[in-house]
């Protein structure tokens, strides 16, 4: 029984540790506004791409 | 009046941009609520890509008008910046509903767009122009409504103030009048530049909100080449003599959709939609009653956008609209009953008239944060608010005609001067002490009445400020100029000092 508990605890510890890292990463994205900063750069890149698309302005 | 002083509230933002270095600390409880709702909003935004990543990528790299929606997260932050406590939760829930509606609508458009390949959806969609209510689609259960024009201009500019430049310049170079309403000229620019998505069984054009829409319809029809009909309803809608024409026209539109799609109008399904619409309207009436109270918690921008969406994008078709409305009503009732004040900076209650500048959708948020002016009622929102008959076909069609006649930006901007002057009744009804009138410099419809409105306001001693703007293009009247107009009014007419001097004058011209 005792031998079974230790690996389970280790696994739980790993899972909790991973969850804490993910939570901290998500908090960093939120507080540092990284999502909007990334979108801002992506928007600028997309504008340069869409400027180069050939358009048919004939009616 | 002081100029730029210490950075204060603006220290959180990059110079020249509305992009924040870091998020706002709102206290433990509110910050947790904000973080939790932010996660929900990210999940909703991700659905735009998740539905069809390949098509979404193609659409983002093809259409200029689509990329601004990458700024929706920042736009959300701007619109709810002034919210705390229950107001914060309400603002988030309202904006999540709008975000979900937007994402769903854009996914429908991208999925159906035959520019990226033939598909089964394109011919099942009926396009409704501008802000025409799609309520008739309730009677065609096998079809879907598509509303696209607001996404090209008004909503794109709300996310990115510079979204409209490209299309405005195109219509200028094409020789079309450059002083026409930006709402319509942007759509013309999209059509001329071949950036309209290719889909749709048919197109219902309209004269909503005004004749400028008729101008852009003719350009859109030339590009789209799908069957179209003018779903134009009388402007002088208070005139009883126009009723017969209006109802006949709605019947014509129904027959047109039947002919184009091979579907038959299902009255049972339509009345189900009408009942849903009436439920949305009932909830709105109750919210308006609560808005008379000083404890009404709904922040201004979500208030404005929710109602616009309810009329122009839902109209009974989106069950979430009434669901969100009921949840928000419960919170508002609690705040009013228990006298919970979540708008403590309020020094003035204002009625806002006219169409707000899309490129400065969060102007009301700034008014509150800088000067303590709380927007409690928006005249645009007080558009069609009558119930539609739920059992008689002729009366129901008359209700639809009225809904189209009194759509967003129609009831108080067109149709005779009596409609426009109703703003003074609404001013009294919502216990306001000032009026902010957005003066769209390209809106000819309301220009004729400005003198009369000012004269009546002077007679009655009502402080009224005109905020000029160019609706979608900030190059003529940028955000800073709009702030300057309001600052001058508040300091010289209202004799107020700003709550936060760092918000008086700052540069936000470059970014979103």
PDB file of C-alpha atoms in Angstrom, chain B residues 89-250:
ATOM      1  CA  UNK B  89     -19.190  41.787 -14.631  1.00  0.00           C
ATOM      2  CA  UNK B  90     -22.051  43.297 -16.646  1.00  0.00           C
ATOM      3  CA  UNK B  91     -19.621  44.918 -19.082  1.00  0.00           C
ATOM      4  CA  UNK B  92     -17.765  41.650 -19.613  1.00  0.00           C
ATOM      5  CA  UNK B  93     -20.931  39.615 -20.134  1.00  0.00           C
ATOM      6  CA  UNK B  94     -22.342  42.127 -22.615  1.00  0.00           C
ATOM      7  CA  UNK B  95     -19.073  42.336 -24.524  1.00  0.00           C
ATOM      8  CA  UNK B  96     -18.739  38.533 -24.560  1.00  0.00           C
ATOM      9  CA  UNK B  97     -22.157  38.274 -26.143  1.00  0.00           C
ATOM     10  CA  UNK B  98     -21.107  40.818 -28.772  1.00  0.00           C
ATOM     11  CA  UNK B  99     -17.778  39.110 -29.324  1.00  0.00           C
ATOM     12  CA  UNK B 100     -19.475  35.721 -29.764  1.00  0.00           C
ATOM     13  CA  UNK B 101     -22.037  37.200 -32.162  1.00  0.00           C
ATOM     14  CA  UNK B 102     -19.247  38.846 -34.159  1.00  0.00           C
ATOM     15  CA  UNK B 103     -17.125  35.712 -34.278  1.00  0.00           C
ATOM     16  CA  UNK B 104     -20.102  33.578 -35.331  1.00  0.00           C
ATOM     17  CA  UNK B 105     -21.037  36.044 -38.066  1.00  0.00           C
ATOM     18  CA  UNK B 106     -17.472  36.254 -39.381  1.00  0.00           C
ATOM     19  CA  UNK B 107     -17.104  32.457 -39.299  1.00  0.00           C
ATOM     20  CA  UNK B 108     -20.324  32.157 -41.346  1.00  0.00           C
ATOM     21  CA  UNK B 109     -18.993  34.638 -43.907  1.00  0.00           C
ATOM     22  CA  UNK B 110     -15.541  33.028 -44.169  1.00  0.00           C
ATOM     23  CA  UNK B 111     -17.009  29.525 -44.392  1.00  0.00           C
ATOM     24  CA  UNK B 112     -19.405  30.525 -47.166  1.00  0.00           C
ATOM     25  CA  UNK B 113     -16.973  32.662 -49.164  1.00  0.00           C
ATOM     26  CA  UNK B 114     -16.649  31.101 -52.617  1.00  0.00           C
ATOM     27  CA  UNK B 115     -13.513  33.113 -53.289  1.00  0.00           C
ATOM     28  CA  UNK B 116     -11.765  30.363 -51.311  1.00  0.00           C
ATOM     29  CA  UNK B 117     -13.639  27.461 -52.893  1.00  0.00           C
ATOM     30  CA  UNK B 118     -17.158  26.247 -53.600  1.00  0.00           C
ATOM     31  CA  UNK B 119     -19.131  25.150 -50.556  1.00  0.00           C
ATOM     32  CA  UNK B 120     -22.606  24.135 -49.412  1.00  0.00           C
ATOM     33  CA  UNK B 121     -23.241  27.260 -47.314  1.00  0.00           C
ATOM     34  CA  UNK B 122     -22.990  30.074 -49.851  1.00  0.00           C
ATOM     35  CA  UNK B 123     -26.438  29.657 -51.376  1.00  0.00           C
ATOM     36  CA  UNK B 124     -28.149  29.219 -48.013  1.00  0.00           C
ATOM     37  CA  UNK B 125     -27.359  32.759 -46.907  1.00  0.00           C
ATOM     38  CA  UNK B 126     -29.467  35.868 -47.354  1.00  0.00           C
ATOM     39  CA  UNK B 127     -27.501  39.093 -47.043  1.00  0.00           C
ATOM     40  CA  UNK B 128     -29.190  41.979 -45.250  1.00  0.00           C
ATOM     41  CA  UNK B 129     -27.608  45.323 -45.871  1.00  0.00           C
ATOM     42  CA  UNK B 130     -26.441  47.828 -43.256  1.00  0.00           C
ATOM     43  CA  UNK B 131     -28.486  47.640 -40.050  1.00  0.00           C
ATOM     44  CA  UNK B 132     -31.669  46.139 -41.519  1.00  0.00           C
ATOM     45  CA  UNK B 133     -33.157  43.706 -39.047  1.00  0.00           C
ATOM     46  CA  UNK B 134     -32.916  40.097 -40.289  1.00  0.00           C
ATOM     47  CA  UNK B 135     -36.088  39.056 -38.443  1.00  0.00           C
ATOM     48  CA  UNK B 136     -37.719  37.679 -41.622  1.00  0.00           C
ATOM     49  CA  UNK B 137     -35.127  34.901 -41.735  1.00  0.00           C
ATOM     50  CA  UNK B 138     -36.948  33.422 -38.758  1.00  0.00           C
ATOM     51  CA  UNK B 139     -39.577  32.312 -41.267  1.00  0.00           C
ATOM     52  CA  UNK B 140     -36.979  30.475 -43.353  1.00  0.00           C
ATOM     53  CA  UNK B 141     -35.499  27.871 -40.977  1.00  0.00           C
ATOM     54  CA  UNK B 142     -33.263  26.387 -43.698  1.00  0.00           C
ATOM     55  CA  UNK B 143     -31.615  29.717 -44.471  1.00  0.00           C
ATOM     56  CA  UNK B 144     -29.171  31.894 -42.531  1.00  0.00           C
ATOM     57  CA  UNK B 145     -28.956  35.644 -42.384  1.00  0.00           C
ATOM     58  CA  UNK B 146     -25.712  37.396 -43.191  1.00  0.00           C
ATOM     59  CA  UNK B 147     -24.946  40.912 -42.031  1.00  0.00           C
ATOM     60  CA  UNK B 148     -21.633  42.099 -43.410  1.00  0.00           C
ATOM     61  CA  UNK B 149     -21.535  45.835 -44.016  1.00  0.00           C
ATOM     62  CA  UNK B 150     -21.035  46.892 -40.388  1.00  0.00           C
ATOM     63  CA  UNK B 151     -17.990  44.600 -40.320  1.00  0.00           C
ATOM     64  CA  UNK B 152     -16.321  46.527 -43.147  1.00  0.00           C
ATOM     65  CA  UNK B 153     -16.418  49.940 -41.519  1.00  0.00           C
ATOM     66  CA  UNK B 154     -18.134  50.673 -38.235  1.00  0.00           C
ATOM     67  CA  UNK B 155     -17.013  47.646 -36.261  1.00  0.00           C
ATOM     68  CA  UNK B 156     -13.587  47.462 -37.933  1.00  0.00           C
ATOM     69  CA  UNK B 157     -12.915  51.092 -36.934  1.00  0.00           C
ATOM     70  CA  UNK B 158     -14.037  50.339 -33.377  1.00  0.00           C
ATOM     71  CA  UNK B 159     -11.174  47.839 -33.204  1.00  0.00           C
ATOM     72  CA  UNK B 160      -8.627  49.868 -35.185  1.00  0.00           C
ATOM     73  CA  UNK B 161      -9.125  53.610 -35.650  1.00  0.00           C
ATOM     74  CA  UNK B 162      -7.153  53.485 -38.933  1.00  0.00           C
ATOM     75  CA  UNK B 163      -9.201  50.659 -40.445  1.00  0.00           C
ATOM     76  CA  UNK B 164     -11.163  52.921 -42.782  1.00  0.00           C
ATOM     77  CA  UNK B 165      -8.349  54.884 -44.464  1.00  0.00           C
ATOM     78  CA  UNK B 166      -7.662  52.372 -47.210  1.00  0.00           C
ATOM     79  CA  UNK B 167     -11.248  52.230 -48.439  1.00  0.00           C
ATOM     80  CA  UNK B 168     -11.945  55.948 -48.024  1.00  0.00           C
ATOM     81  CA  UNK B 169      -8.949  56.725 -50.239  1.00  0.00           C
ATOM     82  CA  UNK B 170     -10.166  54.274 -52.874  1.00  0.00           C
ATOM     83  CA  UNK B 171     -13.524  55.967 -53.320  1.00  0.00           C
ATOM     84  CA  UNK B 172     -11.776  59.328 -53.457  1.00  0.00           C
ATOM     85  CA  UNK B 173      -9.507  58.106 -56.241  1.00  0.00           C
ATOM     86  CA  UNK B 174     -12.502  56.546 -58.006  1.00  0.00           C
ATOM     87  CA  UNK B 175     -14.224  59.944 -58.181  1.00  0.00           C
ATOM     88  CA  UNK B 176     -17.104  59.302 -55.780  1.00  0.00           C
ATOM     89  CA  UNK B 177     -18.025  62.135 -53.403  1.00  0.00           C
ATOM     90  CA  UNK B 178     -15.583  62.197 -50.510  1.00  0.00           C
ATOM     91  CA  UNK B 179     -17.995  63.981 -48.180  1.00  0.00           C
ATOM     92  CA  UNK B 180     -20.599  61.233 -48.142  1.00  0.00           C
ATOM     93  CA  UNK B 181     -21.359  59.254 -45.011  1.00  0.00           C
ATOM     94  CA  UNK B 182     -18.356  57.127 -44.167  1.00  0.00           C
ATOM     95  CA  UNK B 183     -20.622  54.223 -43.270  1.00  0.00           C
ATOM     96  CA  UNK B 184     -21.614  53.917 -46.902  1.00  0.00           C
ATOM     97  CA  UNK B 185     -18.439  55.127 -48.557  1.00  0.00           C
ATOM     98  CA  UNK B 186     -16.385  52.446 -46.806  1.00  0.00           C
ATOM     99  CA  UNK B 187     -18.718  49.778 -48.208  1.00  0.00           C
ATOM    100  CA  UNK B 188     -18.315  51.303 -51.664  1.00  0.00           C
ATOM    101  CA  UNK B 189     -14.549  51.183 -51.251  1.00  0.00           C
ATOM    102  CA  UNK B 190     -14.740  47.499 -50.297  1.00  0.00           C
ATOM    103  CA  UNK B 191     -16.876  46.767 -53.363  1.00  0.00           C
ATOM    104  CA  UNK B 192     -14.668  48.753 -55.746  1.00  0.00           C
ATOM    105  CA  UNK B 193     -11.488  47.127 -54.431  1.00  0.00           C
ATOM    106  CA  UNK B 194     -13.007  43.656 -54.909  1.00  0.00           C
ATOM    107  CA  UNK B 195     -12.878  42.833 -51.225  1.00  0.00           C
ATOM    108  CA  UNK B 196     -16.480  41.728 -50.897  1.00  0.00           C
ATOM    109  CA  UNK B 197     -16.808  38.060 -49.947  1.00  0.00           C
ATOM    110  CA  UNK B 198     -18.461  36.000 -52.688  1.00  0.00           C
ATOM    111  CA  UNK B 199     -21.514  34.299 -51.259  1.00  0.00           C
ATOM    112  CA  UNK B 200     -25.242  34.661 -50.833  1.00  0.00           C
ATOM    113  CA  UNK B 201     -28.452  33.428 -52.433  1.00  0.00           C
ATOM    114  CA  UNK B 202     -29.718  36.992 -52.609  1.00  0.00           C
ATOM    115  CA  UNK B 203     -29.177  40.465 -51.249  1.00  0.00           C
ATOM    116  CA  UNK B 204     -31.752  42.630 -49.451  1.00  0.00           C
ATOM    117  CA  UNK B 205     -30.561  46.214 -49.804  1.00  0.00           C
ATOM    118  CA  UNK B 206     -32.154  49.035 -47.904  1.00  0.00           C
ATOM    119  CA  UNK B 207     -32.366  52.729 -47.280  1.00  0.00           C
ATOM    120  CA  UNK B 208     -31.285  52.213 -43.694  1.00  0.00           C
ATOM    121  CA  UNK B 209     -30.225  54.269 -42.018  1.00  0.00           C
ATOM    122  CA  UNK B 210     -30.643  56.833 -44.799  1.00  0.00           C
ATOM    123  CA  UNK B 211     -30.382  57.472 -48.547  1.00  0.00           C
ATOM    124  CA  UNK B 212     -26.606  57.193 -48.411  1.00  0.00           C
ATOM    125  CA  UNK B 213     -27.172  53.459 -48.055  1.00  0.00           C
ATOM    126  CA  UNK B 214     -28.973  53.487 -51.401  1.00  0.00           C
ATOM    127  CA  UNK B 215     -25.817  54.943 -52.933  1.00  0.00           C
ATOM    128  CA  UNK B 216     -23.637  52.112 -51.743  1.00  0.00           C
ATOM    129  CA  UNK B 217     -26.240  49.474 -52.663  1.00  0.00           C
ATOM    130  CA  UNK B 218     -25.856  50.283 -56.334  1.00  0.00           C
ATOM    131  CA  UNK B 219     -22.085  49.776 -56.158  1.00  0.00           C
ATOM    132  CA  UNK B 220     -22.374  46.545 -54.140  1.00  0.00           C
ATOM    133  CA  UNK B 221     -24.953  45.124 -56.566  1.00  0.00           C
ATOM    134  CA  UNK B 222     -22.635  45.722 -59.504  1.00  0.00           C
ATOM    135  CA  UNK B 223     -19.873  43.777 -57.826  1.00  0.00           C
ATOM    136  CA  UNK B 224     -21.792  40.896 -56.228  1.00  0.00           C
ATOM    137  CA  UNK B 225     -23.932  39.850 -59.175  1.00  0.00           C
ATOM    138  CA  UNK B 226     -26.481  37.953 -57.111  1.00  0.00           C
ATOM    139  CA  UNK B 227     -30.209  38.747 -57.217  1.00  0.00           C
ATOM    140  CA  UNK B 228     -31.041  41.779 -55.125  1.00  0.00           C
ATOM    141  CA  UNK B 229     -34.110  43.745 -54.073  1.00  0.00           C
ATOM    142  CA  UNK B 230     -34.530  47.166 -52.536  1.00  0.00           C
ATOM    143  CA  UNK B 231     -36.003  46.547 -49.084  1.00  0.00           C
ATOM    144  CA  UNK B 232     -36.686  50.249 -48.672  1.00  0.00           C
ATOM    145  CA  UNK B 233     -39.218  51.399 -46.126  1.00  0.00           C
ATOM    146  CA  UNK B 234     -40.788  54.840 -45.814  1.00  0.00           C
ATOM    147  CA  UNK B 235     -38.724  57.564 -44.177  1.00  0.00           C
ATOM    148  CA  UNK B 236     -41.772  59.461 -42.940  1.00  0.00           C
ATOM    149  CA  UNK B 237     -42.835  56.478 -40.929  1.00  0.00           C
ATOM    150  CA  UNK B 238     -45.148  58.336 -38.559  1.00  0.00           C
ATOM    151  CA  UNK B 239     -47.441  59.059 -41.491  1.00  0.00           C
ATOM    152  CA  UNK B 240     -50.272  56.476 -41.396  1.00  0.00           C
ATOM    153  CA  UNK B 241     -50.649  56.745 -45.168  1.00  0.00           C
ATOM    154  CA  UNK B 242     -47.334  54.952 -45.631  1.00  0.00           C
ATOM    155  CA  UNK B 243     -48.470  51.826 -43.776  1.00  0.00           C
ATOM    156  CA  UNK B 244     -50.016  50.014 -46.718  1.00  0.00           C
ATOM    157  CA  UNK B 245     -46.917  50.603 -48.863  1.00  0.00           C
ATOM    158  CA  UNK B 246     -44.572  49.464 -46.081  1.00  0.00           C
ATOM    159  CA  UNK B 247     -46.439  46.186 -45.476  1.00  0.00           C
ATOM    160  CA  UNK B 248     -46.691  45.490 -49.227  1.00  0.00           C
ATOM    161  CA  UNK B 249     -42.964  45.956 -49.482  1.00  0.00           C
ATOM    162  CA  UNK B 250     -42.230  43.459 -46.714  1.00  0.00           C
TER     163      UNK B 250
END
